[in-house]
């Protein structure tokens, strides 16, 4: 029977969770330099795709949001590498992937890139963990490559009724006007601006965006005229709705899916998680994270690791 219960975490429960995590002595966090040194590249027909890989065994694929890159998942990789071969690629048009000018960066093309990357890495099935626009790509990947998906853990992300979400219209408008890269580049010279605007909108505590993290996220996207055009193209490809018409296929999916959602996210509200819970036949319900905003995954990796282990039935 489909379980639709919403697990509401209280502040005490969150504190207990993190207290236990501290007692278990989680691994030392991976910093920018270590993550940069771990970065690899796969030469694919669509370009040179950047990714980080940790662990062994069955593969798990971590799909980041915009304007971030695979570094978003560093805390989850630290905790989940003992259980899975964790692969965190950078999407085309974001991060450190290098692609030719005419390569599409639309969500459907991103899904095809992931299939090619998995082929290159000799990976058959994956457990998908996804956020934001990465969640849209995850759903498209499930539609086009259903046999390759073992489970999905979806966090605050697009759904067919809410893609693109209305709150990002100003960002899409800047991309269409060709000014988004210039606006984003300001964060490199004014890190406090990045924290007080972007950071405040999508993180519970914007202080997580230290200067070196801001530089790691922003630098590649604004580094050349080509990369700026591709950064714009990534956002322009989010409209019209790339998920239009997929609900019927999602309803037929037999893949176990779990939603973990920030309760304070104003871009993808909890109603989106409820929609996914109703849509997937094998939904395992929704967990809300109090105070969590769009990119809570980066701040609270223990929550992601706990939910992933439960979904994967390990640890």
CSV table of C-alpha atoms in Angstrom, one decimal:
chain,number,residue,atom,x,y,z
A,1,UNK,CA,0.0,0.0,0.0
A,2,UNK,CA,1.3,3.5,-0.9
A,3,UNK,CA,2.5,5.4,2.2
A,4,UNK,CA,1.6,9.1,2.1
A,5,UNK,CA,2.4,10.1,5.6
A,6,UNK,CA,4.3,13.4,6.1
A,7,UNK,CA,7.1,13.1,8.6
A,8,UNK,CA,7.2,16.4,10.4
A,9,UNK,CA,10.5,16.9,12.2
A,10,UNK,CA,10.4,19.0,15.4
A,11,UNK,CA,13.3,21.1,16.5
A,12,UNK,CA,14.0,18.6,19.2
A,13,UNK,CA,14.1,15.8,16.7
A,14,UNK,CA,16.5,17.7,14.5
A,15,UNK,CA,18.7,18.4,17.4
A,16,UNK,CA,18.6,14.7,18.4
A,17,UNK,CA,19.5,13.7,14.8
A,18,UNK,CA,22.5,16.0,14.7
A,19,UNK,CA,23.5,15.0,18.2
A,20,UNK,CA,23.7,11.3,17.2
A,21,UNK,CA,25.6,12.3,14.0
A,22,UNK,CA,28.1,14.2,16.1
A,23,UNK,CA,28.5,11.2,18.4
A,24,UNK,CA,29.1,9.0,15.4
A,25,UNK,CA,31.9,11.3,14.4
A,26,UNK,CA,31.1,11.9,10.7
A,27,UNK,CA,34.0,12.2,8.3
A,28,UNK,CA,35.9,15.5,8.1
A,29,UNK,CA,34.2,17.7,5.6
A,30,UNK,CA,35.6,17.9,2.1
A,31,UNK,CA,36.7,21.4,1.2
A,32,UNK,CA,37.1,23.2,-2.1
A,33,UNK,CA,40.7,22.2,-2.6
A,34,UNK,CA,40.1,18.5,-2.0
A,35,UNK,CA,37.1,18.5,-4.2
A,36,UNK,CA,38.9,20.3,-7.0
A,37,UNK,CA,41.7,17.7,-6.8
A,38,UNK,CA,39.2,14.9,-7.0
A,39,UNK,CA,37.6,16.3,-10.1
A,40,UNK,CA,37.8,14.1,-13.2
A,41,UNK,CA,36.6,14.5,-16.8
A,42,UNK,CA,34.8,12.1,-19.2
A,43,UNK,CA,35.2,12.8,-22.9
A,44,UNK,CA,31.8,12.3,-24.4
A,45,UNK,CA,30.2,13.2,-27.8
A,46,UNK,CA,28.5,16.2,-26.1
A,47,UNK,CA,31.7,17.5,-24.5
A,48,UNK,CA,34.2,17.1,-21.6
A,49,UNK,CA,32.0,16.4,-18.6
A,50,UNK,CA,33.4,17.1,-15.1
A,51,UNK,CA,32.5,14.8,-12.3
A,52,UNK,CA,33.7,13.6,-8.9
A,53,UNK,CA,33.5,9.9,-7.9
A,54,UNK,CA,33.9,8.4,-4.5
A,55,UNK,CA,33.2,4.9,-3.1
A,56,UNK,CA,32.6,1.5,-4.6
A,57,UNK,CA,29.7,-0.9,-5.3
A,58,UNK,CA,26.4,0.0,-6.8
A,59,UNK,CA,26.3,3.5,-8.3
A,60,UNK,CA,24.5,6.5,-7.0
A,61,UNK,CA,24.1,9.6,-9.2
A,62,UNK,CA,23.9,13.0,-7.5
A,63,UNK,CA,22.3,15.8,-9.6
A,64,UNK,CA,22.8,19.4,-8.5
A,65,UNK,CA,20.8,22.6,-8.8
A,66,UNK,CA,21.5,25.9,-10.5
A,67,UNK,CA,23.7,27.9,-10.4
A,68,UNK,CA,25.7,25.3,-8.4
A,69,UNK,CA,27.7,22.3,-9.4
A,70,UNK,CA,28.5,18.8,-8.0
A,71,UNK,CA,30.2,20.4,-5.0
A,72,UNK,CA,26.7,20.9,-3.6
A,73,UNK,CA,26.7,17.2,-2.7
A,74,UNK,CA,30.2,17.0,-1.0
A,75,UNK,CA,28.7,16.4,2.5
A,76,UNK,CA,26.5,13.6,1.2
A,77,UNK,CA,29.4,12.0,-0.7
A,78,UNK,CA,31.5,12.1,2.5
A,79,UNK,CA,28.8,10.1,4.3
A,80,UNK,CA,27.5,7.8,1.6
A,81,UNK,CA,30.8,6.7,-0.1
A,82,UNK,CA,31.0,3.7,2.2
A,83,UNK,CA,27.7,2.4,0.8
A,84,UNK,CA,27.7,3.4,-2.9
A,85,UNK,CA,29.9,4.4,-5.8
A,86,UNK,CA,28.9,8.0,-5.6
A,87,UNK,CA,29.1,10.0,-8.9
A,88,UNK,CA,28.4,13.8,-8.9
A,89,UNK,CA,28.7,15.3,-12.4
A,90,UNK,CA,28.5,19.0,-13.4
A,91,UNK,CA,25.7,19.8,-15.8
A,92,UNK,CA,26.5,21.2,-19.2
A,93,UNK,CA,26.4,25.0,-18.9
A,94,UNK,CA,27.2,25.0,-15.2
A,95,UNK,CA,30.2,24.0,-13.2
A,96,UNK,CA,33.4,22.8,-14.8
A,97,UNK,CA,32.0,20.7,-17.7
A,98,UNK,CA,33.3,21.9,-21.1
A,99,UNK,CA,31.1,21.7,-24.1
A,100,UNK,CA,31.1,23.1,-27.7
A,101,UNK,CA,29.0,26.2,-28.4
A,102,UNK,CA,26.2,24.5,-30.3
A,103,UNK,CA,25.6,21.8,-27.8
A,104,UNK,CA,22.1,21.9,-26.3
A,105,UNK,CA,22.0,22.4,-22.5
A,106,UNK,CA,18.2,21.8,-22.3
A,107,UNK,CA,17.0,19.4,-19.6
A,108,UNK,CA,16.4,16.6,-22.1
A,109,UNK,CA,19.9,17.0,-23.4
A,110,UNK,CA,21.3,16.8,-19.9
A,111,UNK,CA,19.5,13.5,-19.3
A,112,UNK,CA,21.1,12.1,-22.5
A,113,UNK,CA,24.5,13.4,-21.3
A,114,UNK,CA,24.0,11.5,-18.0
A,115,UNK,CA,23.2,8.3,-19.9
A,116,UNK,CA,26.4,8.7,-22.0
A,117,UNK,CA,28.4,9.4,-18.9
A,118,UNK,CA,27.1,6.3,-17.2
A,119,UNK,CA,28.0,4.3,-20.3
A,120,UNK,CA,31.5,5.7,-20.3
A,121,UNK,CA,31.8,4.8,-16.6
A,122,UNK,CA,30.4,1.3,-17.3
A,123,UNK,CA,27.5,1.9,-14.9
A,124,UNK,CA,24.1,0.2,-15.5
A,125,UNK,CA,21.6,1.1,-12.8
A,126,UNK,CA,21.8,4.0,-10.4
A,127,UNK,CA,20.2,5.4,-7.3
A,128,UNK,CA,19.4,9.1,-8.1
A,129,UNK,CA,19.6,11.9,-5.6
A,130,UNK,CA,18.6,15.2,-7.0
A,131,UNK,CA,17.9,18.8,-6.3
A,132,UNK,CA,16.3,21.8,-8.0
A,133,UNK,CA,16.7,21.7,-11.8
A,134,UNK,CA,18.6,18.5,-11.3
A,135,UNK,CA,15.3,17.0,-10.1
A,136,UNK,CA,13.7,17.9,-13.4
A,137,UNK,CA,16.5,16.2,-15.2
A,138,UNK,CA,16.1,13.2,-12.9
A,139,UNK,CA,12.4,12.9,-13.8
A,140,UNK,CA,13.3,13.1,-17.5
A,141,UNK,CA,16.0,10.5,-17.1
A,142,UNK,CA,13.5,8.2,-15.4
A,143,UNK,CA,11.0,8.7,-18.3
A,144,UNK,CA,13.7,8.0,-21.0
A,145,UNK,CA,15.8,5.4,-19.2
A,146,UNK,CA,13.5,3.7,-16.7
A,147,UNK,CA,15.5,0.5,-16.7
A,148,UNK,CA,18.5,2.4,-15.4
A,149,UNK,CA,16.9,3.9,-12.3
A,150,UNK,CA,16.9,1.8,-9.1
A,151,UNK,CA,15.5,4.4,-6.7
A,152,UNK,CA,15.1,8.2,-6.6
A,153,UNK,CA,15.5,10.6,-3.7
A,154,UNK,CA,14.0,13.9,-4.8
A,155,UNK,CA,14.6,17.1,-2.8
A,156,UNK,CA,13.1,20.6,-3.5
A,157,UNK,CA,12.8,20.5,-7.3
A,158,UNK,CA,10.6,21.1,-10.4
A,159,UNK,CA,7.4,19.3,-10.9
A,160,UNK,CA,5.2,19.3,-14.0
A,161,UNK,CA,2.7,21.8,-12.5
A,162,UNK,CA,5.5,24.0,-11.3
A,163,UNK,CA,8.3,24.2,-13.9
A,164,UNK,CA,9.7,26.7,-14.2
A,165,UNK,CA,8.6,28.1,-10.9
A,166,UNK,CA,7.2,31.7,-11.1
A,167,UNK,CA,9.7,33.0,-8.5
A,168,UNK,CA,12.7,32.4,-10.9
A,169,UNK,CA,11.1,34.5,-13.7
A,170,UNK,CA,13.5,37.5,-12.9
A,171,UNK,CA,16.4,35.1,-13.4
A,172,UNK,CA,15.1,33.8,-16.7
A,173,UNK,CA,14.4,37.4,-17.8
A,174,UNK,CA,18.0,38.3,-17.1
A,175,UNK,CA,19.2,35.3,-19.0
A,176,UNK,CA,17.0,36.2,-22.0
A,177,UNK,CA,18.4,39.8,-21.8
A,178,UNK,CA,22.0,38.6,-21.6
A,179,UNK,CA,22.6,40.2,-18.3
A,180,UNK,CA,22.5,37.2,-15.9
A,181,UNK,CA,26.2,36.4,-16.1
A,182,UNK,CA,27.2,40.0,-15.4
A,183,UNK,CA,24.9,40.1,-12.4
A,184,UNK,CA,26.3,36.7,-11.1
A,185,UNK,CA,29.9,37.8,-11.7
A,186,UNK,CA,29.4,40.6,-9.1
A,187,UNK,CA,29.4,38.0,-6.4
A,188,UNK,CA,33.1,37.4,-7.1
A,189,UNK,CA,34.0,40.9,-6.1
A,190,UNK,CA,31.4,41.3,-3.4
A,191,UNK,CA,31.0,38.1,-1.6
A,192,UNK,CA,28.7,39.7,1.0
A,193,UNK,CA,26.3,40.6,-1.8
A,194,UNK,CA,26.2,36.9,-2.8
A,195,UNK,CA,25.3,35.9,0.7
A,196,UNK,CA,22.8,38.6,1.3
A,197,UNK,CA,20.8,38.1,-1.9
A,198,UNK,CA,21.2,34.6,-3.4
A,199,UNK,CA,22.4,33.0,-0.2
A,200,UNK,CA,19.5,34.5,1.9
A,201,UNK,CA,17.0,33.3,-0.6
A,202,UNK,CA,18.0,29.6,-0.8
A,203,UNK,CA,20.0,28.8,2.4
A,204,UNK,CA,18.8,28.6,6.0
A,205,UNK,CA,22.2,30.1,7.0
A,206,UNK,CA,23.9,32.0,4.1
A,207,UNK,CA,27.2,31.9,6.0
A,208,UNK,CA,27.7,28.4,4.5
A,209,UNK,CA,28.7,30.3,1.3
A,210,UNK,CA,32.3,31.1,2.3
A,211,UNK,CA,34.4,33.1,0.0
A,212,UNK,CA,36.1,30.1,-1.5
A,213,UNK,CA,32.9,28.3,-2.1
A,214,UNK,CA,31.4,31.3,-3.9
A,215,UNK,CA,34.5,31.4,-6.1
A,216,UNK,CA,34.2,27.7,-6.8
A,217,UNK,CA,30.6,28.0,-7.9
A,218,UNK,CA,30.7,31.2,-9.8
A,219,UNK,CA,34.1,31.3,-11.5
A,220,UNK,CA,33.6,28.7,-14.3
A,221,UNK,CA,30.2,30.1,-15.4
A,222,UNK,CA,31.5,33.6,-16.1
A,223,UNK,CA,35.1,32.8,-17.1
A,224,UNK,CA,34.8,33.3,-20.9
A,225,UNK,CA,32.2,34.8,-23.3
A,226,UNK,CA,31.3,31.2,-24.4
A,227,UNK,CA,30.7,30.1,-20.8
A,228,UNK,CA,28.6,33.1,-20.2
A,229,UNK,CA,26.4,32.4,-23.2
A,230,UNK,CA,26.1,28.8,-22.1
A,231,UNK,CA,25.1,29.9,-18.6
A,232,UNK,CA,22.4,32.0,-20.2
A,233,UNK,CA,21.3,29.1,-22.4
A,234,UNK,CA,20.9,26.8,-19.5
A,235,UNK,CA,18.4,29.1,-17.9
A,236,UNK,CA,16.6,30.0,-21.2
A,237,UNK,CA,16.1,26.3,-21.8
A,238,UNK,CA,14.0,26.0,-18.6
A,239,UNK,CA,11.0,27.6,-20.4
A,240,UNK,CA,8.7,26.5,-21.8
A,241,UNK,CA,8.0,23.8,-19.2
A,242,UNK,CA,10.5,20.9,-20.0
A,243,UNK,CA,8.3,18.5,-17.9
A,244,UNK,CA,5.1,19.1,-19.8
A,245,UNK,CA,3.3,15.8,-20.4
A,246,UNK,CA,5.4,13.5,-18.3
A,247,UNK,CA,2.9,12.9,-15.4
A,248,UNK,CA,1.2,9.9,-17.1
A,249,UNK,CA,4.6,8.2,-17.5
A,250,UNK,CA,5.7,8.9,-13.9
A,251,UNK,CA,2.4,7.4,-12.7
A,252,UNK,CA,3.3,4.1,-14.4
A,253,UNK,CA,6.8,4.0,-12.9
A,254,UNK,CA,7.6,1.2,-10.4
A,255,UNK,CA,10.7,2.9,-9.0
A,256,UNK,CA,10.6,3.6,-5.3
A,257,UNK,CA,10.7,7.3,-4.7
A,258,UNK,CA,11.2,9.3,-1.5
A,259,UNK,CA,10.8,13.1,-1.2
A,260,UNK,CA,12.8,15.2,1.3
A,261,UNK,CA,11.7,18.8,1.3
A,262,UNK,CA,12.7,22.1,3.0
A,263,UNK,CA,9.6,23.5,4.8
A,264,UNK,CA,10.7,27.1,4.3
A,265,UNK,CA,11.3,26.8,0.5
A,266,UNK,CA,9.3,29.5,-1.2
A,267,UNK,CA,10.4,28.5,-4.7
A,268,UNK,CA,9.3,24.9,-4.6
A,269,UNK,CA,6.8,24.7,-1.7
A,270,UNK,CA,5.9,21.5,0.1
A,271,UNK,CA,2.8,21.3,-2.1
A,272,UNK,CA,5.2,20.2,-4.9
A,273,UNK,CA,6.4,17.3,-2.7
A,274,UNK,CA,2.8,16.3,-2.1
A,275,UNK,CA,2.1,16.3,-5.8
A,276,UNK,CA,5.1,13.9,-6.4
A,277,UNK,CA,3.8,11.8,-3.5
A,278,UNK,CA,0.4,11.5,-5.2
A,279,UNK,CA,2.0,10.8,-8.6
A,280,UNK,CA,4.5,8.1,-8.0
A,281,UNK,CA,2.9,4.7,-7.5
A,282,UNK,CA,5.7,3.6,-5.2
A,283,UNK,CA,6.2,6.8,-3.3
A,284,UNK,CA,7.6,6.3,0.1
A,285,UNK,CA,6.3,9.5,1.4
A,286,UNK,CA,7.6,13.0,2.3
A,287,UNK,CA,9.9,14.2,5.0
A,288,UNK,CA,9.9,17.9,5.7
A,289,UNK,CA,13.0,19.6,7.0
A,290,UNK,CA,12.1,22.5,9.3
A,291,UNK,CA,13.7,25.8,8.2
A,292,UNK,CA,15.1,24.2,5.1
A,293,UNK,CA,15.2,26.3,2.0
A,294,UNK,CA,16.0,25.3,-1.6
A,295,UNK,CA,19.6,24.2,-1.0
A,296,UNK,CA,19.2,22.7,2.4
A,297,UNK,CA,21.0,19.6,1.1
A,298,UNK,CA,24.3,21.4,1.3
A,299,UNK,CA,23.7,22.5,4.9
A,300,UNK,CA,22.2,19.3,6.3
A,301,UNK,CA,24.0,16.4,4.6
A,302,UNK,CA,23.2,14.2,7.6
A,303,UNK,CA,19.5,14.3,6.6
A,304,UNK,CA,20.3,13.4,3.0
A,305,UNK,CA,22.6,10.5,4.1
A,306,UNK,CA,20.0,9.2,6.6
A,307,UNK,CA,17.2,9.2,4.0
A,308,UNK,CA,19.4,7.7,1.3
A,309,UNK,CA,20.5,4.9,3.5
A,310,UNK,CA,16.9,4.2,4.4
A,311,UNK,CA,15.9,4.2,0.8
A,312,UNK,CA,18.8,2.0,-0.2
A,313,UNK,CA,18.3,-0.3,2.8
A,314,UNK,CA,21.9,-0.1,3.9
A,315,UNK,CA,23.8,1.1,7.0
